[in-house]
Short mmCIF file of C-alpha atoms and ligand atoms in Angstrom, two decimals:
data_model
loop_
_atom_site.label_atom_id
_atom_site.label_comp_id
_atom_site.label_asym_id
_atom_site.label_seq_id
_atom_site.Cartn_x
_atom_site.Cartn_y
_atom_site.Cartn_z
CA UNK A 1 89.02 107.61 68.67
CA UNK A 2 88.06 105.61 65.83
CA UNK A 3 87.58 102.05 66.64
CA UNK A 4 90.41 101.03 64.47
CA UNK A 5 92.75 102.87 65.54
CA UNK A 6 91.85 102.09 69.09
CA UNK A 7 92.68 98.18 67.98
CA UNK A 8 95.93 99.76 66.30
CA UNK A 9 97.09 101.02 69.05
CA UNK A 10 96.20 98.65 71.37
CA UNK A 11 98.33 96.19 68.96
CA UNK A 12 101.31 97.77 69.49
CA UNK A 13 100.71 98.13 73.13
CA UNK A 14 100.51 94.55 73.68
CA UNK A 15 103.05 93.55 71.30
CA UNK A 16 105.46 95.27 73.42
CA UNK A 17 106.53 97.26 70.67
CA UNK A 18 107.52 100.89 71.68
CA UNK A 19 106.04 103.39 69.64
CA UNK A 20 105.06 107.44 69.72
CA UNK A 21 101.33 107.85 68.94
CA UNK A 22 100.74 111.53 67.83
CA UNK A 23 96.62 112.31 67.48
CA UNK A 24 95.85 113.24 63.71
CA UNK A 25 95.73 117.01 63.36
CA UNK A 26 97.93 117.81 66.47
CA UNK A 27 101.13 120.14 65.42
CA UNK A 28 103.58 116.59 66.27
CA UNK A 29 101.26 114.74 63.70
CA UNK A 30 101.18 117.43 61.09
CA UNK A 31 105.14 118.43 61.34
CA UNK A 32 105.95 114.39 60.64
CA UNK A 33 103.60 114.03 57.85
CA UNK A 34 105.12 117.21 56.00
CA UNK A 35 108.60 116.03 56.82
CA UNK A 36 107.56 112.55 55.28
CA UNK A 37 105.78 114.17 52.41
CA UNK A 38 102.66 112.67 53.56
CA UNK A 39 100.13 115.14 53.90
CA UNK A 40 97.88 113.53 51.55
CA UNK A 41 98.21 109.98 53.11
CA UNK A 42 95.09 108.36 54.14
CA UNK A 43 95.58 107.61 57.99
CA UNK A 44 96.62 106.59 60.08
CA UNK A 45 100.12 106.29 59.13
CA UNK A 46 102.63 104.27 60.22
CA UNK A 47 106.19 105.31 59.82
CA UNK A 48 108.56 102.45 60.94
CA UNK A 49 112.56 103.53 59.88
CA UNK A 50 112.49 104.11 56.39
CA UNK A 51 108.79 102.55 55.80
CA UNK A 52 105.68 103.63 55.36
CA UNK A 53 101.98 102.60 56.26
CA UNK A 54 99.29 104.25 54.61
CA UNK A 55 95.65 103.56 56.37
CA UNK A 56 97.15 101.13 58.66
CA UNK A 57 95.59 98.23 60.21
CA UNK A 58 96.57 95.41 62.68
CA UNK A 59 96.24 92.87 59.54
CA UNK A 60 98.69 95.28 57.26
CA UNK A 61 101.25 95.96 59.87
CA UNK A 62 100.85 92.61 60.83
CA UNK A 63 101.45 91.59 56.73
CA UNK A 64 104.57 94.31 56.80
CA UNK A 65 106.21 92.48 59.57
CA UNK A 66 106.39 89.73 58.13
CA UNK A 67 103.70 87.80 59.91
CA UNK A 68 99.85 86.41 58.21
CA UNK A 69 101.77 83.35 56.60
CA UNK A 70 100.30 79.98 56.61
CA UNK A 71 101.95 76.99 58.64
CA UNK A 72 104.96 76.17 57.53
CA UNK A 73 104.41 71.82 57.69
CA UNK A 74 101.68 69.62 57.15
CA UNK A 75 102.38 67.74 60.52
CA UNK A 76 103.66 68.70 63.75
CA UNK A 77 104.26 66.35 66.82
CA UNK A 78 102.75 68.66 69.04
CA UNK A 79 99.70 71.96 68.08
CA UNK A 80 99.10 74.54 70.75
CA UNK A 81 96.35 76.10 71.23
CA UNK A 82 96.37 79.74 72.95
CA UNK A 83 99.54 81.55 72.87
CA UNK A 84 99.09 82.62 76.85
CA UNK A 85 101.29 82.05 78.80
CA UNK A 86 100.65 78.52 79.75
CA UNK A 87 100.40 77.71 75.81
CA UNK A 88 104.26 79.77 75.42
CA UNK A 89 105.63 78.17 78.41
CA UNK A 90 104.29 74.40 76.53
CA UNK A 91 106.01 75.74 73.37
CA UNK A 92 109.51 76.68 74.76
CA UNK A 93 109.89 73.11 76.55
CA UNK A 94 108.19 70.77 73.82
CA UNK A 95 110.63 72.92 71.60
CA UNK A 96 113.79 72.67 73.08
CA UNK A 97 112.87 68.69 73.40
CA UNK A 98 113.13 68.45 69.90
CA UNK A 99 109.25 68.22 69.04
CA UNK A 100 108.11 70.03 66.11
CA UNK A 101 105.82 72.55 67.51
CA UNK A 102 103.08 74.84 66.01
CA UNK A 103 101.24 77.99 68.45
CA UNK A 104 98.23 79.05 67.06
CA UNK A 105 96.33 82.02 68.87
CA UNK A 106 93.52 83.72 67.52
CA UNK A 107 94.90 87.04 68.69
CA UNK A 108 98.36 88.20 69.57
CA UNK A 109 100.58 85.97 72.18
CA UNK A 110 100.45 87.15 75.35
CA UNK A 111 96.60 86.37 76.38
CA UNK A 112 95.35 87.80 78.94
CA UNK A 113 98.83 89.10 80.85
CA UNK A 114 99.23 91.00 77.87
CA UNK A 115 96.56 93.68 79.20
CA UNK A 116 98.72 93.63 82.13
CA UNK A 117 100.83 96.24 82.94
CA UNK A 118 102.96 94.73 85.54
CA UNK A 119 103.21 91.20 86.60
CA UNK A 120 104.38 92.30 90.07
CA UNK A 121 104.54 88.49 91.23
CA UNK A 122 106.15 86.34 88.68
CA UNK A 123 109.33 84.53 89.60
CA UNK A 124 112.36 86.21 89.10
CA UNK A 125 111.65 89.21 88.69
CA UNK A 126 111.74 91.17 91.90
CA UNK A 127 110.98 94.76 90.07
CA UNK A 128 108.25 93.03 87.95
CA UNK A 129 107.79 92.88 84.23
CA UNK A 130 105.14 93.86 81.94
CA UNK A 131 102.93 91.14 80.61
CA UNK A 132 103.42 92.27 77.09
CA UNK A 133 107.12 92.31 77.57
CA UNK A 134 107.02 89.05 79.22
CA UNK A 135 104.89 87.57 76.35
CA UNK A 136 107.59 89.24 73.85
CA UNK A 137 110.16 87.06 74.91
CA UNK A 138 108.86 83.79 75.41
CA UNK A 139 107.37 83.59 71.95
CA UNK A 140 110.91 85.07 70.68
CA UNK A 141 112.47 81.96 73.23
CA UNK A 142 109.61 79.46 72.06
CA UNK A 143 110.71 80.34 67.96
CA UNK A 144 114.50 80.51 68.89
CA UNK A 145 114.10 76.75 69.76
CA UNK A 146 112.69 76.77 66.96
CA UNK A 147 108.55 76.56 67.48
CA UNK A 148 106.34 78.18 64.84
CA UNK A 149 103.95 80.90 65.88
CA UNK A 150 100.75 81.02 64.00
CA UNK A 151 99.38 84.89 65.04
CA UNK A 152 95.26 85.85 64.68
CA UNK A 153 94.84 82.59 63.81
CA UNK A 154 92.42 81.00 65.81
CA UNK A 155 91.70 76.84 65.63
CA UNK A 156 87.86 76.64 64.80
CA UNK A 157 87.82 72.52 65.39
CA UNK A 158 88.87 69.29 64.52
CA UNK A 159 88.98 66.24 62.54
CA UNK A 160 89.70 62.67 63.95
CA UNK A 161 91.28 60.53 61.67
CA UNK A 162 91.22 57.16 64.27
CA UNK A 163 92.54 56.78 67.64
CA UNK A 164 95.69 56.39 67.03
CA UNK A 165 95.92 58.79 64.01
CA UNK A 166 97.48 62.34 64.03
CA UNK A 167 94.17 64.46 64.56
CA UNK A 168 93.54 67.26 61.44
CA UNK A 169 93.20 70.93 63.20
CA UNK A 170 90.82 73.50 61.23
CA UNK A 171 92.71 76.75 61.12
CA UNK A 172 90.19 79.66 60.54
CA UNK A 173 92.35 81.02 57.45
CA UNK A 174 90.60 77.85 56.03
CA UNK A 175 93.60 75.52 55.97
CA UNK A 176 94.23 72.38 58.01
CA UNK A 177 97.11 70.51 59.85
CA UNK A 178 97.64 67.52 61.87
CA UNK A 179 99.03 66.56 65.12
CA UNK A 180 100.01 63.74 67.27
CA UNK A 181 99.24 65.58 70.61
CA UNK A 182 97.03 68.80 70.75
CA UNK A 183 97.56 71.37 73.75
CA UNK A 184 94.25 73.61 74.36
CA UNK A 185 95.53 76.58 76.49
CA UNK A 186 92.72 79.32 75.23
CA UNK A 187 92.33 80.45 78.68
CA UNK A 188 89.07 82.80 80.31
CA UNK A 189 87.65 86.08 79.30
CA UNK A 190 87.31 88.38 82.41
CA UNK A 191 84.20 90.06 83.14
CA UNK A 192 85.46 93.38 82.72
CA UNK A 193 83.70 96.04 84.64
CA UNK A 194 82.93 99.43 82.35
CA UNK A 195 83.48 102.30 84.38
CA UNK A 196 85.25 105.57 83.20
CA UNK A 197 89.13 105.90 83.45
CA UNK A 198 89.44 101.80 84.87
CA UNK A 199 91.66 101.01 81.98
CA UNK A 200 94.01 103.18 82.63
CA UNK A 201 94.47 102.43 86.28
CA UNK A 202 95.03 98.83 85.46
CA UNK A 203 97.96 97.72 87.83
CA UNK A 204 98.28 101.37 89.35
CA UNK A 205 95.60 100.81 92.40
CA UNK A 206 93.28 98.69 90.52
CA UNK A 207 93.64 94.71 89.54
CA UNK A 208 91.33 92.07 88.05
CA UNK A 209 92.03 89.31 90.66
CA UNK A 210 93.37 88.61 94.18
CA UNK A 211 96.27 86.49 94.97
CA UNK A 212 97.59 85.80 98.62
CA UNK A 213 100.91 88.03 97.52
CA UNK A 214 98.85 91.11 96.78
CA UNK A 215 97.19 90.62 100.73
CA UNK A 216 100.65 90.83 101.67
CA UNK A 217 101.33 93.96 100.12
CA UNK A 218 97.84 95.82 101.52
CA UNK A 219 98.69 95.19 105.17
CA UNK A 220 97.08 98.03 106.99
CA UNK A 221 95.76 99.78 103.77
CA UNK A 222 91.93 100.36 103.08
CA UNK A 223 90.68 98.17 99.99
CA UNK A 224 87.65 97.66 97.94
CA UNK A 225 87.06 94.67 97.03
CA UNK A 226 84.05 94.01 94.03
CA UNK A 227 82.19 90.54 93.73
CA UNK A 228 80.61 87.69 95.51
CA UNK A 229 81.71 84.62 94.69
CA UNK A 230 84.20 81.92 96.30
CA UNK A 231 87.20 83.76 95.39
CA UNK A 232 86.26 87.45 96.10
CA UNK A 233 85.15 86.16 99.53
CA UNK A 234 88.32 83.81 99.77
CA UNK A 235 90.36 87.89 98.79
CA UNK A 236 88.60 89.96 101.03
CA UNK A 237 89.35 87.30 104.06
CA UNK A 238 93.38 87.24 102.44
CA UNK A 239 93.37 91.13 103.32
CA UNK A 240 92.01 91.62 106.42
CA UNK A 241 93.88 88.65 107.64
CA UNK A 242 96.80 90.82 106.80
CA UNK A 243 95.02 93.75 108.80
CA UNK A 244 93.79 95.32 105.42
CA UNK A 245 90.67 97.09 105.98
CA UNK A 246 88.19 95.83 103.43
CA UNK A 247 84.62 97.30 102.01
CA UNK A 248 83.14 94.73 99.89
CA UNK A 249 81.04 95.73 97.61
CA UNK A 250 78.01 93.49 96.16
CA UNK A 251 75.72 94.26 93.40
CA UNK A 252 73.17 91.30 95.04
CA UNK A 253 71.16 91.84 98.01
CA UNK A 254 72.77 88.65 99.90
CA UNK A 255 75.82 86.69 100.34
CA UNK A 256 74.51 83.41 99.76
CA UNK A 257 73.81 83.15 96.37
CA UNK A 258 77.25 82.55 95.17
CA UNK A 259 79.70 82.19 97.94
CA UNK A 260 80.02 78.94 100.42
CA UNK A 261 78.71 79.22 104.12
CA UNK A 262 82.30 78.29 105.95
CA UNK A 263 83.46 82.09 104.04
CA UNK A 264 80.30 84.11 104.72
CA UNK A 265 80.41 82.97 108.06
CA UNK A 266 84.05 83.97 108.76
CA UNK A 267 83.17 87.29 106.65
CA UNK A 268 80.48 88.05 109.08
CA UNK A 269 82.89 87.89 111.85
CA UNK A 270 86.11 89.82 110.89
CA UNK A 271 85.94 93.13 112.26
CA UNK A 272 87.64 94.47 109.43
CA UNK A 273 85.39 93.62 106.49
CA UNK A 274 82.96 95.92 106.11
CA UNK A 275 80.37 94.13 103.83
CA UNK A 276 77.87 96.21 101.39
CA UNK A 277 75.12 94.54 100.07
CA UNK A 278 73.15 96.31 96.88
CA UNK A 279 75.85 98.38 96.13
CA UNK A 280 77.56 99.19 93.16
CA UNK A 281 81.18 101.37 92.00
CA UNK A 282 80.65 104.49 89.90
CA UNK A 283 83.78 106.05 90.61
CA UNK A 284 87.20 105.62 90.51
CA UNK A 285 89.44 108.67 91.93
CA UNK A 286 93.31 109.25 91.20
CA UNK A 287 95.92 111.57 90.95
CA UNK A 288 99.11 111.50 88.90
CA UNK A 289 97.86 108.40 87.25
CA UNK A 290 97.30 106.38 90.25
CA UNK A 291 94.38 105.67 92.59
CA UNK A 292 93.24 107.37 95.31
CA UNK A 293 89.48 107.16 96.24
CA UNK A 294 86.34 105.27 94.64
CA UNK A 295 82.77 106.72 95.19
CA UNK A 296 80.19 103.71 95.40
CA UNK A 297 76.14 104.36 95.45
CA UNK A 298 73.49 101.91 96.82
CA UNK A 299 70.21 100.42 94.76
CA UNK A 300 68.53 103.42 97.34
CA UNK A 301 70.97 105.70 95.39
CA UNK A 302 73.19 106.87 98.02
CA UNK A 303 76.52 107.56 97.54
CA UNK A 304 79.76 107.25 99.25
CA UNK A 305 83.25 108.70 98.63
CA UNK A 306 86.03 106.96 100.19
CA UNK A 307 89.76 107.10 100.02
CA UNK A 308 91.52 103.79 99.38
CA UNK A 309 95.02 102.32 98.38
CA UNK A 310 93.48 99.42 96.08
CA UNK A 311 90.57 98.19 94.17
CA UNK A 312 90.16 94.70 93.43
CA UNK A 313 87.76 93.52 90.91
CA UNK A 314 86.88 89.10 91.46
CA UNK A 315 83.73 89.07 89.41
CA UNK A 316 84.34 86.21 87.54
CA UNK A 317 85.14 85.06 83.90
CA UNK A 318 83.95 82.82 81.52
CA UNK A 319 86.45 80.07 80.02
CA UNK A 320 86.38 79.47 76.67
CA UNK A 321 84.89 76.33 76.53
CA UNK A 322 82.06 76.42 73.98
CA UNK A 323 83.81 73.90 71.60
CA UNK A 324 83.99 71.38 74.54
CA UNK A 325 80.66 69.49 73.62
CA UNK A 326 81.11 69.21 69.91
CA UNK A 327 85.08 67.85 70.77
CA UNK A 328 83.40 65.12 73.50
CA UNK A 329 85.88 67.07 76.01
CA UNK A 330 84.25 66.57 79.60
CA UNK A 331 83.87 69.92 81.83
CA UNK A 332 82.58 70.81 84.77
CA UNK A 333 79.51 72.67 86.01
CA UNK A 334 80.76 76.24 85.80
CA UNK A 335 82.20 75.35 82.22
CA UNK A 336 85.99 74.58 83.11
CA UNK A 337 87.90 71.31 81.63
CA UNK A 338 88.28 67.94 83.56
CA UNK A 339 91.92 66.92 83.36
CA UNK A 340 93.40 63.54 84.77
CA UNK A 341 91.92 62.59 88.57
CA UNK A 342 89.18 64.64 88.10
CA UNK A 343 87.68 63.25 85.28
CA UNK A 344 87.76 59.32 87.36
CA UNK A 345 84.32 58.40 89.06
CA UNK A 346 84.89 56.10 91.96
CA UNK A 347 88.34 55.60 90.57
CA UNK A 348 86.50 54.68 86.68
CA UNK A 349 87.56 56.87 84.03
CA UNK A 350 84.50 58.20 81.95
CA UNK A 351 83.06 55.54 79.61
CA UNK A 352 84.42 57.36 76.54
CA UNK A 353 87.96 57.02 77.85
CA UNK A 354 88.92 54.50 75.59
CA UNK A 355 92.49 53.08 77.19
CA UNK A 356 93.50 50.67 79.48
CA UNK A 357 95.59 53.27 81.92
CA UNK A 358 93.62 56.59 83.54
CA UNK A 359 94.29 60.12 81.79
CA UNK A 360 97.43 61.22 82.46
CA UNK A 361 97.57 64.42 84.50
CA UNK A 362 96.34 67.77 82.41
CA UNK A 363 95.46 65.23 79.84
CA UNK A 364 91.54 65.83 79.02
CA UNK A 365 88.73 63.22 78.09
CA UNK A 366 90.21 62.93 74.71
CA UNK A 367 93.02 60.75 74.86
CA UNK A 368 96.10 62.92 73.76
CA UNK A 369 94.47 66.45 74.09
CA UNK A 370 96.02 67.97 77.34
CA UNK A 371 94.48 71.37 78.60
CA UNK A 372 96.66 73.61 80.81
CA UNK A 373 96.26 77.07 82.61
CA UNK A 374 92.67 78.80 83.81
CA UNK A 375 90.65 76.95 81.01
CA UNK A 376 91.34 74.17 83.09
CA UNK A 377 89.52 72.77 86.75
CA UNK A 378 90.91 73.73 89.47
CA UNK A 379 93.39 76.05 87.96
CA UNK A 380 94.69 79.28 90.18
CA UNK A 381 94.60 81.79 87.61
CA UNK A 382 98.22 83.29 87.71
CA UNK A 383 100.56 83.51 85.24
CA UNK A 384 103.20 81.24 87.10
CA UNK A 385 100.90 78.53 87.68
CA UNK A 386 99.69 78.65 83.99
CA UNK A 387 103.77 78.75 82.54
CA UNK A 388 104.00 75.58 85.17
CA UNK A 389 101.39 73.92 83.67
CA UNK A 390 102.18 74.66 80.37
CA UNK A 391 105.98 72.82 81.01
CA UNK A 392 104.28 70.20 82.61
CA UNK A 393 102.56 69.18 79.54
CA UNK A 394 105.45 69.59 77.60
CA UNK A 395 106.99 66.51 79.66
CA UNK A 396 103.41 64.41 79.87
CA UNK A 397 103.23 64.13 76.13
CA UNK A 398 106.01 62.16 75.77
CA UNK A 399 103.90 59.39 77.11
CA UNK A 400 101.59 59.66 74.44
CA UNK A 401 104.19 59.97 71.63
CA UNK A 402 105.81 56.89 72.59
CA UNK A 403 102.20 55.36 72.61
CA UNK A 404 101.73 56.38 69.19
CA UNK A 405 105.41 55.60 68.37
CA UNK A 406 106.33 58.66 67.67
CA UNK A 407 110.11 59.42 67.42
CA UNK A 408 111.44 62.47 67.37
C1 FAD B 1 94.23 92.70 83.49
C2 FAD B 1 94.83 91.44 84.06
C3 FAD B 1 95.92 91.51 84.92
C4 FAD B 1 96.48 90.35 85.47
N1 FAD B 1 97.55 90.47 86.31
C5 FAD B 1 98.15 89.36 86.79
C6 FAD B 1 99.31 89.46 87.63
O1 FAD B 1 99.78 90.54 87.96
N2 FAD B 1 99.87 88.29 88.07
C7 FAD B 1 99.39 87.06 87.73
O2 FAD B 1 99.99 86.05 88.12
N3 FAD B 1 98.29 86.94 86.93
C8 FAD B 1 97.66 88.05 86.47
N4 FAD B 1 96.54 87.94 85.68
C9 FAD B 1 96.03 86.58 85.36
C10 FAD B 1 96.90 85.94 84.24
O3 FAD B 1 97.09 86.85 83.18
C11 FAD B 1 96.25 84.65 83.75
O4 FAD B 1 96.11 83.77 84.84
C12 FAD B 1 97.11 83.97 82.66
O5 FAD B 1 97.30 84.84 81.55
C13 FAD B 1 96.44 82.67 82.18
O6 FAD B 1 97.20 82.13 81.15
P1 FAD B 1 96.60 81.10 80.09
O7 FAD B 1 97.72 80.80 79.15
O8 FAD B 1 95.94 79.99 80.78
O9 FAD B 1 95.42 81.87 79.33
P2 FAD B 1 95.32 83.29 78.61
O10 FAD B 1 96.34 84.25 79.13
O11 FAD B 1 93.90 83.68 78.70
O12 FAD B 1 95.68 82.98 77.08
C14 FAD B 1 94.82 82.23 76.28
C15 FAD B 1 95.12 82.55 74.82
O13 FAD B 1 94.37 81.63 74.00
C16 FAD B 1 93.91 82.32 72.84
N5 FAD B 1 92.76 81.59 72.26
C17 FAD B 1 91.53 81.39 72.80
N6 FAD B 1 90.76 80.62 71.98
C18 FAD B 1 91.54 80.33 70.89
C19 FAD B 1 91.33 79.58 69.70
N7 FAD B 1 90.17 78.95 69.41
N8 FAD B 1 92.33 79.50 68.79
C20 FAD B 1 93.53 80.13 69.01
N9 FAD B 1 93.77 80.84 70.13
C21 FAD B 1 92.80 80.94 71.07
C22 FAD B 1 93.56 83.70 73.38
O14 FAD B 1 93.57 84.67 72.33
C23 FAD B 1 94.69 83.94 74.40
O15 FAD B 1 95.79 84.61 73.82
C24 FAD B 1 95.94 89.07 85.13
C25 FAD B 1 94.84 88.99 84.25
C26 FAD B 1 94.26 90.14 83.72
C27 FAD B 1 93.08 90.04 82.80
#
């Protein structure tokens, strides 16, 4: 499929907007466009009620819909950044508090739990929910109390107009606004693993990430788990401690390089975890669009096929943190930002921090920019943690605005 119209579809996907996709040239495809009178169209085509789309494109449907318009103020009280969920859950409190609020995200809301099928863990819903869905209706909540969503808009930096002056935010469409208090929610990228038909099995035996609630689910089922660092090792010791049978499987020849001694050593001992060093997935197995087996081959190239009931992928991600040293916003070794406590040093805040009192909590280095959800230290990388944090900041800033003497 043609790149764009991979990105088309993938649009609609995670916009949680139904939709029928028929493949150019198949009968469905060719019966519409004759019924439409659009033989001749230039595709593809989107047909949406009575209207048209000739040679489609995220931007155009995106223009149809109403959607590509600049910010509606100069000046908000409060600028997102990141319409995840921790930046959507910030929106729908600051917003029903009466803040004028502005969510900018470079791509569609959602982030990264709109790639997930279903969010089989998020409170309240016992049957789950899809991540795009979920997205859908916070931002639809967030702009009934009447936040502003900015879509494929992304915030390329900053200007600082003084301390205590609403800081100007540089909007890549190549206009500018300013806030009193700046959220930056822009979350991690996964490391995504490339291996044929893994997309699809996304949340139907196979799942970037390993929370305690999936162990519980695995109890007596055979798992693979992939990766090597802290929290694969902390996942495969989650599922055997809930009698999961575990192969771990580890493209390095040894443990220690990226995972602390107190897990290896408790690794080493369970007699369920079956640890392979040097040895890599090529396979994933299913039937009926779920999983049912992997094959994995060693650096010696032999191969294995197995069947299992789960594949868990920990092998890492990379926050997106690159603007952090041009902003003066302090992170850590692996590239995550400092917020509140952790940024104090024997109980002295850095000796940028510029205010009598310590950073509030989730508030960063620079006084009145709060960072929420996995961008952050020490964040757990769920969706409900994220949404917490995000309505956690949405109560912290008020400290700030009455600092600035802000009323609202
Ligand atoms: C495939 C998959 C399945 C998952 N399944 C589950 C699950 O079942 N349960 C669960 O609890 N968690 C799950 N997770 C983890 C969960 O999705 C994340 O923990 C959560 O989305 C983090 O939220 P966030 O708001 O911090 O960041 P993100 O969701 O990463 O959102 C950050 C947003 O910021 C935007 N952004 C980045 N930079 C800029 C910029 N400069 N300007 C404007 N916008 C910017 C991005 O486009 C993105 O939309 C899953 C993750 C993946 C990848």
């Amino acid at each position: 499929m043609d790149a764009e119209h991979y990105r088309l579809r993938d649009f609609l996907t995670r916009s949680a907007q139904p939709y029928e996709w028929h493949e150019a040239g198949s009968a469905d495809a060719d019966q519409l466009l004759e019924k439409l009178g659009l033989e001749a169209a230039a595709l593809p085509v989107l047909i949406d009620g009575e209207q048209s789309l000739q040679a489609a494109t995220v931007e155009s449907v995106m223009t149809a819909w109403g959607g590509n318009q600049p910010a509606k103020r100069k000046h908000y009280d409060f600028v997102v950044i990141g319409a995840g969920p921790a930046g959507l859950a910030a929106a729908v409190y600051a917003a029903s508090d009466g803040l004028s609020t502005l969510v900018c995200d470079r791509d569609l809301p959602g982030g990264q739990a709109s790639y997930a099928t279903m969010i089989e863990n998020f409170f309240g819903f016992p049957d789950g929910i899809g991540g795009a869905e979920l997205a859908r209706l916070a931002g639809r909540q967030a702009e009934g109390f009447g936040a502003e969503l900015l879509l494929m808009r992304a915030v390329n930096g900053s200007r600082l107009n003084g301390q205590d002056e609403p800081v100007g935010l540089l909007i890549d469409d190549g206009s500018e606004v300013t806030a009193s208090v700046v959220l930056a929610a822009p979350g991690i990228d996964w490391a995504r693993l490339e291996l044929d038909g893994l997309d699809d099995l996304i949340g139907d035996g196979v799942y970037y990430g390993a929370g305690r609630s999936e162990a519980a689910q695995c109890a007596g089922q055979d798992v693979v788990v992939v990766g090597a660092g802290n929290s694969a090792g902390q996942a495969v010791l989650n599922f055997a401690n809930q009698t999961a049978r575990v192969t771990m499987l580890i493209r390095g020849d040894r443990l220690s390089k990226s995972m602390s001694a107190y897990l290896i050593e408790r690794i080493e001992k369970h007699p369920l975890i079956d640890v392979r060093l040097e040895t890599q997935l090529t396979e994933l197995h299913s039937n009926d669009g779920g999983l049912t087996g992997v094959t994995f081959a060693d650096s010696g190239g032999k191969s294995e096929t197995r069947a299992v009931d789960g594949v868990f992928l920990c092998i890492g991600g990379r926050p997106h943190t690159e603007w952090c040293s041009r902003e003066h916003v302090h992170i850590d070794d692996r590239g995550y930002i400092l917020t509140g406590q952790d940024l104090l040093k024997d109980g002295k805040a850095p000796d940028c921090w510029p205010l009598e009192r310590d950073p509030l909590p989730l508030e960063t280095s620079r006084v009145g920019l709060f960072a929420a959800g996995d961008v952050r230290h020490g964040s757990t990388k769920r969706v409900a943690a994220a949404v917490g944090e995000g309505s956690m900041v949405a109560s912290l800033i008020f400290s700030r605005l009455a600092e600035l003497g802000v009323t609202y």
